[in-house]
């Protein structure tokens, strides 16, 4: 049997693995054992999984595999940030994830799609079009590869936080993202608390409602503008889900949870969305929602049509919104010398346009979003 016909166990969360083992005539607890080997100890060779019988290990070798994207390149920034370039589909496509070490935590920013469909006007991923959704295996593999590399280096701590702020829109790849989140939070895998896993969305409202019913990870919402006219220019998805509906979904997400907050992301674009008028309108829009506001200095890239707001303007904006009682911080740019800062995750694509066109059609049929350009 060739590798492609084998089932990639990285695609299965605990429930999926239990079903897999039961199908083999084994007990469900094998799922926990396998997860500990693979995710906690970083052992992916079935032959070394010594708490399973030799026969079972052989059966696993025949029916299953543990397949990773290939590590194509690791770039190290002066500030310690690392960008990992991973090959998928052979090396036909590439995705990126970014490791951001800080004193008290180590955050991994991971991708959910190869490219993106949303075409936000300030984002460099958008410029590459869309190729495909990542599988759960390819999402969790980003955490596996980076975490176990830290462990092998003898670091005191591995990855402590995951943010889905890399390439793609996580809520457009809902099932695979949720399967991967299950593994991130599973006690037999990475055991991250839900408070340390953040999904960032440009505002796919129906999926936000589904998310609320499915899980309680942290939610970050890319708002970027206080009114629909401006937001439509920056985030075309706003035509389908305008601010009013988006904020309604945000209120619903936090309702009934005393400690839950939405993180609003707001990219600071010079002369576009950064005036005190914008700050005032923004504070009015989100003032009644338990939230914090992250101001993201725009990270430029070749041919970008925007510039970053001046430091002074950002400070003034932050002070104004803070004075309205909203916790507001300016995000520090990390890894900008290696193009790893927000919106700079550029994969390498071949055969992009053809599949991109195909996806636009299916996207329309799923979400009714037609004019995302
Ligand atoms: N699609 C999701 C997650 C990916 S983008 C979302 O939209 O939230 C992660 C964050 O980086 C978003 O807030 C996005 O708006 C922001 N971003 C994208 N390009 C940027 C750039 N060039 N400079 C600064 N922030 C950017």
PDB file of C-alpha atoms in Angstrom, residues 38-327:
ATOM      1  CA  UNK A  38       3.127  11.614  18.632  1.00  0.00           C
ATOM      2  CA  UNK A  39       2.263  14.952  20.176  1.00  0.00           C
ATOM      3  CA  UNK A  40       3.881  14.861  23.618  1.00  0.00           C
ATOM      4  CA  UNK A  41       7.030  12.853  22.991  1.00  0.00           C
ATOM      5  CA  UNK A  42       7.409  13.730  19.324  1.00  0.00           C
ATOM      6  CA  UNK A  43       7.832  10.062  18.383  1.00  0.00           C
ATOM      7  CA  UNK A  44       6.285   9.313  14.998  1.00  0.00           C
ATOM      8  CA  UNK A  45       7.794   5.904  14.288  1.00  0.00           C
ATOM      9  CA  UNK A  46       5.184   3.249  15.125  1.00  0.00           C
ATOM     10  CA  UNK A  47       7.948   0.711  15.801  1.00  0.00           C
ATOM     11  CA  UNK A  48       9.061   2.755  18.803  1.00  0.00           C
ATOM     12  CA  UNK A  49       5.639   2.886  20.461  1.00  0.00           C
ATOM     13  CA  UNK A  50       6.530   0.247  22.973  1.00  0.00           C
ATOM     14  CA  UNK A  51       3.340   0.226  25.003  1.00  0.00           C
ATOM     15  CA  UNK A  52       1.541  -1.276  22.015  1.00  0.00           C
ATOM     16  CA  UNK A  53       1.940  -4.892  20.948  1.00  0.00           C
ATOM     17  CA  UNK A  54       4.270  -5.684  18.088  1.00  0.00           C
ATOM     18  CA  UNK A  55       1.326  -6.906  16.056  1.00  0.00           C
ATOM     19  CA  UNK A  56      -0.559  -3.675  16.565  1.00  0.00           C
ATOM     20  CA  UNK A  57       2.487  -1.636  15.617  1.00  0.00           C
ATOM     21  CA  UNK A  58       2.775  -3.655  12.423  1.00  0.00           C
ATOM     22  CA  UNK A  59      -0.892  -3.152  11.637  1.00  0.00           C
ATOM     23  CA  UNK A  60      -0.455   0.584  12.189  1.00  0.00           C
ATOM     24  CA  UNK A  61       2.530   0.606   9.858  1.00  0.00           C
ATOM     25  CA  UNK A  62       0.404  -1.049   7.181  1.00  0.00           C
ATOM     26  CA  UNK A  63      -2.696   1.065   7.482  1.00  0.00           C
ATOM     27  CA  UNK A  64      -1.585   4.420   8.790  1.00  0.00           C
ATOM     28  CA  UNK A  65       1.120   7.018   8.483  1.00  0.00           C
ATOM     29  CA  UNK A  66       2.156  10.243  10.171  1.00  0.00           C
ATOM     30  CA  UNK A  67       2.872  12.716   7.445  1.00  0.00           C
ATOM     31  CA  UNK A  68       4.265  16.211   7.835  1.00  0.00           C
ATOM     32  CA  UNK A  69       4.803  19.102   5.490  1.00  0.00           C
ATOM     33  CA  UNK A  70       8.497  19.441   4.650  1.00  0.00           C
ATOM     34  CA  UNK A  71      10.580  22.103   6.343  1.00  0.00           C
ATOM     35  CA  UNK A  72      11.906  24.171   3.447  1.00  0.00           C
ATOM     36  CA  UNK A  73      13.524  27.023   5.314  1.00  0.00           C
ATOM     37  CA  UNK A  74      13.822  28.555   8.767  1.00  0.00           C
ATOM     38  CA  UNK A  75      14.655  32.252   8.971  1.00  0.00           C
ATOM     39  CA  UNK A  76      15.832  33.789  12.184  1.00  0.00           C
ATOM     40  CA  UNK A  77      15.173  37.438  12.975  1.00  0.00           C
ATOM     41  CA  UNK A  78      17.412  39.628  15.130  1.00  0.00           C
ATOM     42  CA  UNK A  79      14.683  39.812  17.763  1.00  0.00           C
ATOM     43  CA  UNK A  80      14.445  36.012  18.068  1.00  0.00           C
ATOM     44  CA  UNK A  81      11.377  35.639  15.864  1.00  0.00           C
ATOM     45  CA  UNK A  82      11.605  32.634  13.548  1.00  0.00           C
ATOM     46  CA  UNK A  83       9.766  32.150  10.300  1.00  0.00           C
ATOM     47  CA  UNK A  84       9.263  28.595   9.130  1.00  0.00           C
ATOM     48  CA  UNK A  85       8.515  27.938   5.494  1.00  0.00           C
ATOM     49  CA  UNK A  86       6.799  24.576   5.032  1.00  0.00           C
ATOM     50  CA  UNK A  87       6.227  22.766   1.753  1.00  0.00           C
ATOM     51  CA  UNK A  88       2.880  21.082   1.106  1.00  0.00           C
ATOM     52  CA  UNK A  89       1.742  19.117  -1.980  1.00  0.00           C
ATOM     53  CA  UNK A  90       5.333  18.069  -2.483  1.00  0.00           C
ATOM     54  CA  UNK A  91       6.936  21.447  -2.704  1.00  0.00           C
ATOM     55  CA  UNK A  92       4.331  22.821  -5.067  1.00  0.00           C
ATOM     56  CA  UNK A  93       2.822  24.994  -2.361  1.00  0.00           C
ATOM     57  CA  UNK A  94       4.190  26.571   0.759  1.00  0.00           C
ATOM     58  CA  UNK A  95       2.791  27.894   3.993  1.00  0.00           C
ATOM     59  CA  UNK A  96       4.416  29.805   6.774  1.00  0.00           C
ATOM     60  CA  UNK A  97       4.266  29.915  10.516  1.00  0.00           C
ATOM     61  CA  UNK A  98       6.040  32.307  12.827  1.00  0.00           C
ATOM     62  CA  UNK A  99       7.477  31.667  16.266  1.00  0.00           C
ATOM     63  CA  UNK A 100       7.526  34.670  18.587  1.00  0.00           C
ATOM     64  CA  UNK A 101       9.470  34.052  21.795  1.00  0.00           C
ATOM     65  CA  UNK A 102       8.874  36.437  24.701  1.00  0.00           C
ATOM     66  CA  UNK A 103       9.966  36.284  28.317  1.00  0.00           C
ATOM     67  CA  UNK A 104       6.840  34.780  29.765  1.00  0.00           C
ATOM     68  CA  UNK A 105       5.419  33.020  26.731  1.00  0.00           C
ATOM     69  CA  UNK A 106       6.252  31.556  23.364  1.00  0.00           C
ATOM     70  CA  UNK A 107       3.641  32.247  20.728  1.00  0.00           C
ATOM     71  CA  UNK A 108       3.237  30.438  17.432  1.00  0.00           C
ATOM     72  CA  UNK A 109       1.341  32.176  14.656  1.00  0.00           C
ATOM     73  CA  UNK A 110      -0.043  29.538  12.305  1.00  0.00           C
ATOM     74  CA  UNK A 111      -1.684  29.385   8.880  1.00  0.00           C
ATOM     75  CA  UNK A 112      -5.052  27.830   8.093  1.00  0.00           C
ATOM     76  CA  UNK A 113      -5.119  28.071   4.291  1.00  0.00           C
ATOM     77  CA  UNK A 114      -2.671  28.211   1.396  1.00  0.00           C
ATOM     78  CA  UNK A 115      -3.307  31.830   0.436  1.00  0.00           C
ATOM     79  CA  UNK A 116      -6.622  33.506   1.244  1.00  0.00           C
ATOM     80  CA  UNK A 117      -9.902  34.314  -0.512  1.00  0.00           C
ATOM     81  CA  UNK A 118     -10.801  37.499   1.315  1.00  0.00           C
ATOM     82  CA  UNK A 119      -8.628  39.955  -0.566  1.00  0.00           C
ATOM     83  CA  UNK A 120      -8.206  42.558   2.168  1.00  0.00           C
ATOM     84  CA  UNK A 121      -6.646  45.550   0.453  1.00  0.00           C
ATOM     85  CA  UNK A 122      -3.745  45.989   2.918  1.00  0.00           C
ATOM     86  CA  UNK A 123      -2.756  42.317   3.291  1.00  0.00           C
ATOM     87  CA  UNK A 124       0.058  40.772   1.307  1.00  0.00           C
ATOM     88  CA  UNK A 125      -1.343  37.229   1.551  1.00  0.00           C
ATOM     89  CA  UNK A 126      -4.305  38.514  -0.477  1.00  0.00           C
ATOM     90  CA  UNK A 127      -1.987  39.392  -3.330  1.00  0.00           C
ATOM     91  CA  UNK A 128      -1.234  35.715  -3.846  1.00  0.00           C
ATOM     92  CA  UNK A 129      -4.770  34.542  -4.310  1.00  0.00           C
ATOM     93  CA  UNK A 130      -6.076  31.331  -2.876  1.00  0.00           C
ATOM     94  CA  UNK A 131      -4.971  27.801  -3.433  1.00  0.00           C
ATOM     95  CA  UNK A 132      -6.674  25.515  -0.939  1.00  0.00           C
ATOM     96  CA  UNK A 133      -7.678  24.832   2.622  1.00  0.00           C
ATOM     97  CA  UNK A 134      -5.122  23.153   4.827  1.00  0.00           C
ATOM     98  CA  UNK A 135      -5.934  19.773   6.316  1.00  0.00           C
ATOM     99  CA  UNK A 136      -6.116  19.432  10.092  1.00  0.00           C
ATOM    100  CA  UNK A 137      -2.840  17.487   9.826  1.00  0.00           C
ATOM    101  CA  UNK A 138      -1.114  20.405   8.125  1.00  0.00           C
ATOM    102  CA  UNK A 139      -2.403  22.818  10.744  1.00  0.00           C
ATOM    103  CA  UNK A 140      -1.372  20.759  13.780  1.00  0.00           C
ATOM    104  CA  UNK A 141       1.914  19.865  12.054  1.00  0.00           C
ATOM    105  CA  UNK A 142       2.982  23.508  12.295  1.00  0.00           C
ATOM    106  CA  UNK A 143       2.689  23.292  16.087  1.00  0.00           C
ATOM    107  CA  UNK A 144       4.267  19.822  16.210  1.00  0.00           C
ATOM    108  CA  UNK A 145       7.306  20.772  14.152  1.00  0.00           C
ATOM    109  CA  UNK A 146       8.086  24.012  15.954  1.00  0.00           C
ATOM    110  CA  UNK A 147       7.256  22.786  19.466  1.00  0.00           C
ATOM    111  CA  UNK A 148       9.396  19.661  19.195  1.00  0.00           C
ATOM    112  CA  UNK A 149      12.241  21.573  17.665  1.00  0.00           C
ATOM    113  CA  UNK A 150      12.230  23.814  20.766  1.00  0.00           C
ATOM    114  CA  UNK A 151      12.165  20.725  22.970  1.00  0.00           C
ATOM    115  CA  UNK A 152      15.076  19.157  21.099  1.00  0.00           C
ATOM    116  CA  UNK A 153      17.049  22.370  21.544  1.00  0.00           C
ATOM    117  CA  UNK A 154      16.547  21.889  25.277  1.00  0.00           C
ATOM    118  CA  UNK A 155      14.446  25.028  25.715  1.00  0.00           C
ATOM    119  CA  UNK A 156      12.719  25.398  29.082  1.00  0.00           C
ATOM    120  CA  UNK A 157       9.360  25.799  27.453  1.00  0.00           C
ATOM    121  CA  UNK A 158       7.845  24.844  24.146  1.00  0.00           C
ATOM    122  CA  UNK A 159       5.023  26.720  22.458  1.00  0.00           C
ATOM    123  CA  UNK A 160       2.691  28.168  25.111  1.00  0.00           C
ATOM    124  CA  UNK A 161       0.257  30.140  22.919  1.00  0.00           C
ATOM    125  CA  UNK A 162      -1.173  29.669  19.455  1.00  0.00           C
ATOM    126  CA  UNK A 163      -2.701  32.420  17.349  1.00  0.00           C
ATOM    127  CA  UNK A 164      -4.364  31.655  14.042  1.00  0.00           C
ATOM    128  CA  UNK A 165      -3.148  34.835  12.430  1.00  0.00           C
ATOM    129  CA  UNK A 166      -0.978  33.451   9.684  1.00  0.00           C
ATOM    130  CA  UNK A 167      -2.082  32.927   6.107  1.00  0.00           C
ATOM    131  CA  UNK A 168      -5.763  32.371   5.476  1.00  0.00           C
ATOM    132  CA  UNK A 169      -9.114  32.850   7.129  1.00  0.00           C
ATOM    133  CA  UNK A 170      -9.512  30.166   9.792  1.00  0.00           C
ATOM    134  CA  UNK A 171     -13.300  30.369   9.867  1.00  0.00           C
ATOM    135  CA  UNK A 172     -13.442  29.568   6.142  1.00  0.00           C
ATOM    136  CA  UNK A 173     -11.776  26.243   6.976  1.00  0.00           C
ATOM    137  CA  UNK A 174     -13.879  25.540  10.009  1.00  0.00           C
ATOM    138  CA  UNK A 175     -13.815  21.760  10.448  1.00  0.00           C
ATOM    139  CA  UNK A 176     -10.091  21.298   9.916  1.00  0.00           C
ATOM    140  CA  UNK A 177      -9.311  24.224  12.209  1.00  0.00           C
ATOM    141  CA  UNK A 178     -11.561  22.841  14.943  1.00  0.00           C
ATOM    142  CA  UNK A 179     -10.015  19.375  14.683  1.00  0.00           C
ATOM    143  CA  UNK A 180      -6.578  20.941  15.040  1.00  0.00           C
ATOM    144  CA  UNK A 181      -7.755  23.092  17.971  1.00  0.00           C
ATOM    145  CA  UNK A 182      -9.023  19.912  19.680  1.00  0.00           C
ATOM    146  CA  UNK A 183      -5.514  18.503  19.462  1.00  0.00           C
ATOM    147  CA  UNK A 184      -3.905  21.736  20.697  1.00  0.00           C
ATOM    148  CA  UNK A 185      -6.084  21.676  23.802  1.00  0.00           C
ATOM    149  CA  UNK A 186      -6.143  17.910  24.448  1.00  0.00           C
ATOM    150  CA  UNK A 187      -4.466  16.833  27.699  1.00  0.00           C
ATOM    151  CA  UNK A 188      -2.859  13.941  25.833  1.00  0.00           C
ATOM    152  CA  UNK A 189      -1.438  16.239  23.176  1.00  0.00           C
ATOM    153  CA  UNK A 190      -0.361  19.857  23.750  1.00  0.00           C
ATOM    154  CA  UNK A 191      -2.724  20.601  26.653  1.00  0.00           C
ATOM    155  CA  UNK A 192      -2.959  24.299  25.844  1.00  0.00           C
ATOM    156  CA  UNK A 193      -5.667  26.085  27.749  1.00  0.00           C
ATOM    157  CA  UNK A 194      -8.456  27.560  25.626  1.00  0.00           C
ATOM    158  CA  UNK A 195      -7.316  30.952  26.838  1.00  0.00           C
ATOM    159  CA  UNK A 196      -4.036  30.429  25.038  1.00  0.00           C
ATOM    160  CA  UNK A 197      -5.511  29.610  21.660  1.00  0.00           C
ATOM    161  CA  UNK A 198      -6.812  32.500  19.564  1.00  0.00           C
ATOM    162  CA  UNK A 199      -8.700  32.352  16.310  1.00  0.00           C
ATOM    163  CA  UNK A 200      -8.537  35.548  14.305  1.00  0.00           C
ATOM    164  CA  UNK A 201     -11.294  36.282  11.808  1.00  0.00           C
ATOM    165  CA  UNK A 202     -12.078  39.002   9.317  1.00  0.00           C
ATOM    166  CA  UNK A 203     -15.702  38.499  10.347  1.00  0.00           C
ATOM    167  CA  UNK A 204     -17.355  35.409   8.880  1.00  0.00           C
ATOM    168  CA  UNK A 205     -20.488  35.948  10.938  1.00  0.00           C
ATOM    169  CA  UNK A 206     -22.291  32.580  10.558  1.00  0.00           C
ATOM    170  CA  UNK A 207     -19.056  30.755  11.383  1.00  0.00           C
ATOM    171  CA  UNK A 208     -18.587  32.949  14.475  1.00  0.00           C
ATOM    172  CA  UNK A 209     -21.986  31.768  15.649  1.00  0.00           C
ATOM    173  CA  UNK A 210     -21.031  28.162  14.986  1.00  0.00           C
ATOM    174  CA  UNK A 211     -17.747  28.702  16.817  1.00  0.00           C
ATOM    175  CA  UNK A 212     -19.602  29.950  19.875  1.00  0.00           C
ATOM    176  CA  UNK A 213     -21.560  26.709  20.000  1.00  0.00           C
ATOM    177  CA  UNK A 214     -18.510  24.521  19.390  1.00  0.00           C
ATOM    178  CA  UNK A 215     -15.705  25.833  21.541  1.00  0.00           C
ATOM    179  CA  UNK A 216     -14.556  28.603  23.801  1.00  0.00           C
ATOM    180  CA  UNK A 217     -11.200  29.582  22.405  1.00  0.00           C
ATOM    181  CA  UNK A 218     -10.311  33.271  22.310  1.00  0.00           C
ATOM    182  CA  UNK A 219     -11.662  35.227  19.409  1.00  0.00           C
ATOM    183  CA  UNK A 220      -9.873  38.091  17.676  1.00  0.00           C
ATOM    184  CA  UNK A 221     -11.778  40.132  15.120  1.00  0.00           C
ATOM    185  CA  UNK A 222     -10.063  42.154  12.416  1.00  0.00           C
ATOM    186  CA  UNK A 223     -12.152  45.312  12.490  1.00  0.00           C
ATOM    187  CA  UNK A 224      -9.832  47.964  10.983  1.00  0.00           C
ATOM    188  CA  UNK A 225     -12.533  50.591  10.435  1.00  0.00           C
ATOM    189  CA  UNK A 226     -15.416  52.114  12.391  1.00  0.00           C
ATOM    190  CA  UNK A 227     -17.888  52.445   9.513  1.00  0.00           C
ATOM    191  CA  UNK A 228     -19.095  50.257   6.662  1.00  0.00           C
ATOM    192  CA  UNK A 229     -17.973  52.493   3.805  1.00  0.00           C
ATOM    193  CA  UNK A 230     -14.369  52.444   4.924  1.00  0.00           C
ATOM    194  CA  UNK A 231     -14.401  48.844   6.092  1.00  0.00           C
ATOM    195  CA  UNK A 232     -15.675  47.704   2.714  1.00  0.00           C
ATOM    196  CA  UNK A 233     -12.605  49.213   1.112  1.00  0.00           C
ATOM    197  CA  UNK A 234     -10.269  47.452   3.507  1.00  0.00           C
ATOM    198  CA  UNK A 235     -12.090  44.171   4.141  1.00  0.00           C
ATOM    199  CA  UNK A 236     -14.363  43.352   1.171  1.00  0.00           C
ATOM    200  CA  UNK A 237     -16.092  40.657   3.256  1.00  0.00           C
ATOM    201  CA  UNK A 238     -17.808  43.555   5.011  1.00  0.00           C
ATOM    202  CA  UNK A 239     -20.239  43.769   2.061  1.00  0.00           C
ATOM    203  CA  UNK A 240     -21.572  40.413   3.058  1.00  0.00           C
ATOM    204  CA  UNK A 241     -21.362  40.883   6.834  1.00  0.00           C
ATOM    205  CA  UNK A 242     -21.498  44.565   7.767  1.00  0.00           C
ATOM    206  CA  UNK A 243     -20.223  45.974  11.039  1.00  0.00           C
ATOM    207  CA  UNK A 244     -23.607  45.910  12.754  1.00  0.00           C
ATOM    208  CA  UNK A 245     -23.958  42.147  12.221  1.00  0.00           C
ATOM    209  CA  UNK A 246     -20.324  41.525  13.023  1.00  0.00           C
ATOM    210  CA  UNK A 247     -20.565  43.316  16.363  1.00  0.00           C
ATOM    211  CA  UNK A 248     -23.806  41.509  17.139  1.00  0.00           C
ATOM    212  CA  UNK A 249     -21.946  38.211  16.687  1.00  0.00           C
ATOM    213  CA  UNK A 250     -19.157  39.540  18.932  1.00  0.00           C
ATOM    214  CA  UNK A 251     -21.612  40.427  21.691  1.00  0.00           C
ATOM    215  CA  UNK A 252     -23.154  36.971  21.402  1.00  0.00           C
ATOM    216  CA  UNK A 253     -19.710  35.358  21.661  1.00  0.00           C
ATOM    217  CA  UNK A 254     -18.949  36.932  25.024  1.00  0.00           C
ATOM    218  CA  UNK A 255     -22.461  36.861  26.446  1.00  0.00           C
ATOM    219  CA  UNK A 256     -22.817  34.780  29.569  1.00  0.00           C
ATOM    220  CA  UNK A 257     -19.043  34.485  30.123  1.00  0.00           C
ATOM    221  CA  UNK A 258     -17.808  36.931  32.696  1.00  0.00           C
ATOM    222  CA  UNK A 259     -14.140  36.699  31.771  1.00  0.00           C
ATOM    223  CA  UNK A 260     -14.482  36.519  28.008  1.00  0.00           C
ATOM    224  CA  UNK A 261     -13.295  39.414  25.862  1.00  0.00           C
ATOM    225  CA  UNK A 262     -13.091  39.962  22.139  1.00  0.00           C
ATOM    226  CA  UNK A 263      -9.753  41.211  20.859  1.00  0.00           C
ATOM    227  CA  UNK A 264     -10.328  43.747  18.112  1.00  0.00           C
ATOM    228  CA  UNK A 265      -7.475  44.184  15.668  1.00  0.00           C
ATOM    229  CA  UNK A 266      -7.061  47.524  13.962  1.00  0.00           C
ATOM    230  CA  UNK A 267      -4.301  48.048  11.430  1.00  0.00           C
ATOM    231  CA  UNK A 268      -3.009  51.632  11.461  1.00  0.00           C
ATOM    232  CA  UNK A 269      -3.007  53.017   7.914  1.00  0.00           C
ATOM    233  CA  UNK A 270      -1.673  56.498   7.399  1.00  0.00           C
ATOM    234  CA  UNK A 271      -4.389  58.981   6.462  1.00  0.00           C
ATOM    235  CA  UNK A 272      -6.944  56.198   5.996  1.00  0.00           C
ATOM    236  CA  UNK A 273      -8.357  55.053   9.335  1.00  0.00           C
ATOM    237  CA  UNK A 274      -6.144  56.765  11.915  1.00  0.00           C
ATOM    238  CA  UNK A 275      -7.750  60.137  12.754  1.00  0.00           C
ATOM    239  CA  UNK A 276      -9.274  61.145  16.065  1.00  0.00           C
ATOM    240  CA  UNK A 277     -12.644  61.107  14.286  1.00  0.00           C
ATOM    241  CA  UNK A 278     -12.065  57.441  13.488  1.00  0.00           C
ATOM    242  CA  UNK A 279     -11.030  56.795  17.080  1.00  0.00           C
ATOM    243  CA  UNK A 280     -14.198  58.461  18.351  1.00  0.00           C
ATOM    244  CA  UNK A 281     -16.431  56.473  15.995  1.00  0.00           C
ATOM    245  CA  UNK A 282     -14.587  53.272  16.889  1.00  0.00           C
ATOM    246  CA  UNK A 283     -14.965  53.807  20.635  1.00  0.00           C
ATOM    247  CA  UNK A 284     -18.708  54.336  20.085  1.00  0.00           C
ATOM    248  CA  UNK A 285     -19.027  51.125  18.077  1.00  0.00           C
ATOM    249  CA  UNK A 286     -17.216  48.795  20.472  1.00  0.00           C
ATOM    250  CA  UNK A 287     -17.617  50.651  23.789  1.00  0.00           C
ATOM    251  CA  UNK A 288     -20.332  48.340  25.123  1.00  0.00           C
ATOM    252  CA  UNK A 289     -18.527  45.097  24.228  1.00  0.00           C
ATOM    253  CA  UNK A 290     -16.150  43.437  26.698  1.00  0.00           C
ATOM    254  CA  UNK A 291     -13.044  43.758  24.612  1.00  0.00           C
ATOM    255  CA  UNK A 292      -9.511  44.927  24.173  1.00  0.00           C
ATOM    256  CA  UNK A 293      -8.173  46.737  21.172  1.00  0.00           C
ATOM    257  CA  UNK A 294      -4.918  45.844  19.443  1.00  0.00           C
ATOM    258  CA  UNK A 295      -3.529  48.568  17.227  1.00  0.00           C
ATOM    259  CA  UNK A 296      -1.293  46.967  14.602  1.00  0.00           C
ATOM    260  CA  UNK A 297       1.198  49.280  12.909  1.00  0.00           C
ATOM    261  CA  UNK A 298       0.862  48.509   9.191  1.00  0.00           C
ATOM    262  CA  UNK A 299       3.723  46.372   7.933  1.00  0.00           C
ATOM    263  CA  UNK A 300       4.695  47.495   4.465  1.00  0.00           C
ATOM    264  CA  UNK A 301       5.641  45.106   1.658  1.00  0.00           C
ATOM    265  CA  UNK A 302       6.618  45.696  -1.984  1.00  0.00           C
ATOM    266  CA  UNK A 303       3.870  47.437  -3.994  1.00  0.00           C
ATOM    267  CA  UNK A 304       1.685  48.052  -0.941  1.00  0.00           C
ATOM    268  CA  UNK A 305      -0.743  50.934  -1.506  1.00  0.00           C
ATOM    269  CA  UNK A 306      -0.708  51.991   2.144  1.00  0.00           C
ATOM    270  CA  UNK A 307       1.794  53.388   4.597  1.00  0.00           C
ATOM    271  CA  UNK A 308       1.973  52.964   8.324  1.00  0.00           C
ATOM    272  CA  UNK A 309       0.608  55.794  10.478  1.00  0.00           C
ATOM    273  CA  UNK A 310       3.192  57.915  12.302  1.00  0.00           C
ATOM    274  CA  UNK A 311       4.088  56.893  15.810  1.00  0.00           C
ATOM    275  CA  UNK A 312       2.595  60.112  17.147  1.00  0.00           C
ATOM    276  CA  UNK A 313      -0.705  59.480  15.382  1.00  0.00           C
ATOM    277  CA  UNK A 314      -0.838  55.925  16.712  1.00  0.00           C
ATOM    278  CA  UNK A 315      -0.114  57.162  20.252  1.00  0.00           C
ATOM    279  CA  UNK A 316      -2.812  59.800  20.004  1.00  0.00           C
ATOM    280  CA  UNK A 317      -5.310  57.256  18.670  1.00  0.00           C
ATOM    281  CA  UNK A 318      -4.461  54.836  21.457  1.00  0.00           C
ATOM    282  CA  UNK A 319      -4.745  57.492  24.142  1.00  0.00           C
ATOM    283  CA  UNK A 320      -8.123  58.633  22.845  1.00  0.00           C
ATOM    284  CA  UNK A 321      -9.647  55.137  22.748  1.00  0.00           C
ATOM    285  CA  UNK A 322      -8.101  54.294  26.136  1.00  0.00           C
ATOM    286  CA  UNK A 323      -9.653  57.427  27.609  1.00  0.00           C
ATOM    287  CA  UNK A 324     -13.038  55.965  26.670  1.00  0.00           C
ATOM    288  CA  UNK A 325     -12.335  52.997  28.936  1.00  0.00           C
ATOM    289  CA  UNK A 326     -11.252  50.518  26.275  1.00  0.00           C
ATOM    290  CA  UNK A 327      -8.025  48.614  26.976  1.00  0.00           C
TER     291      UNK A 327
END
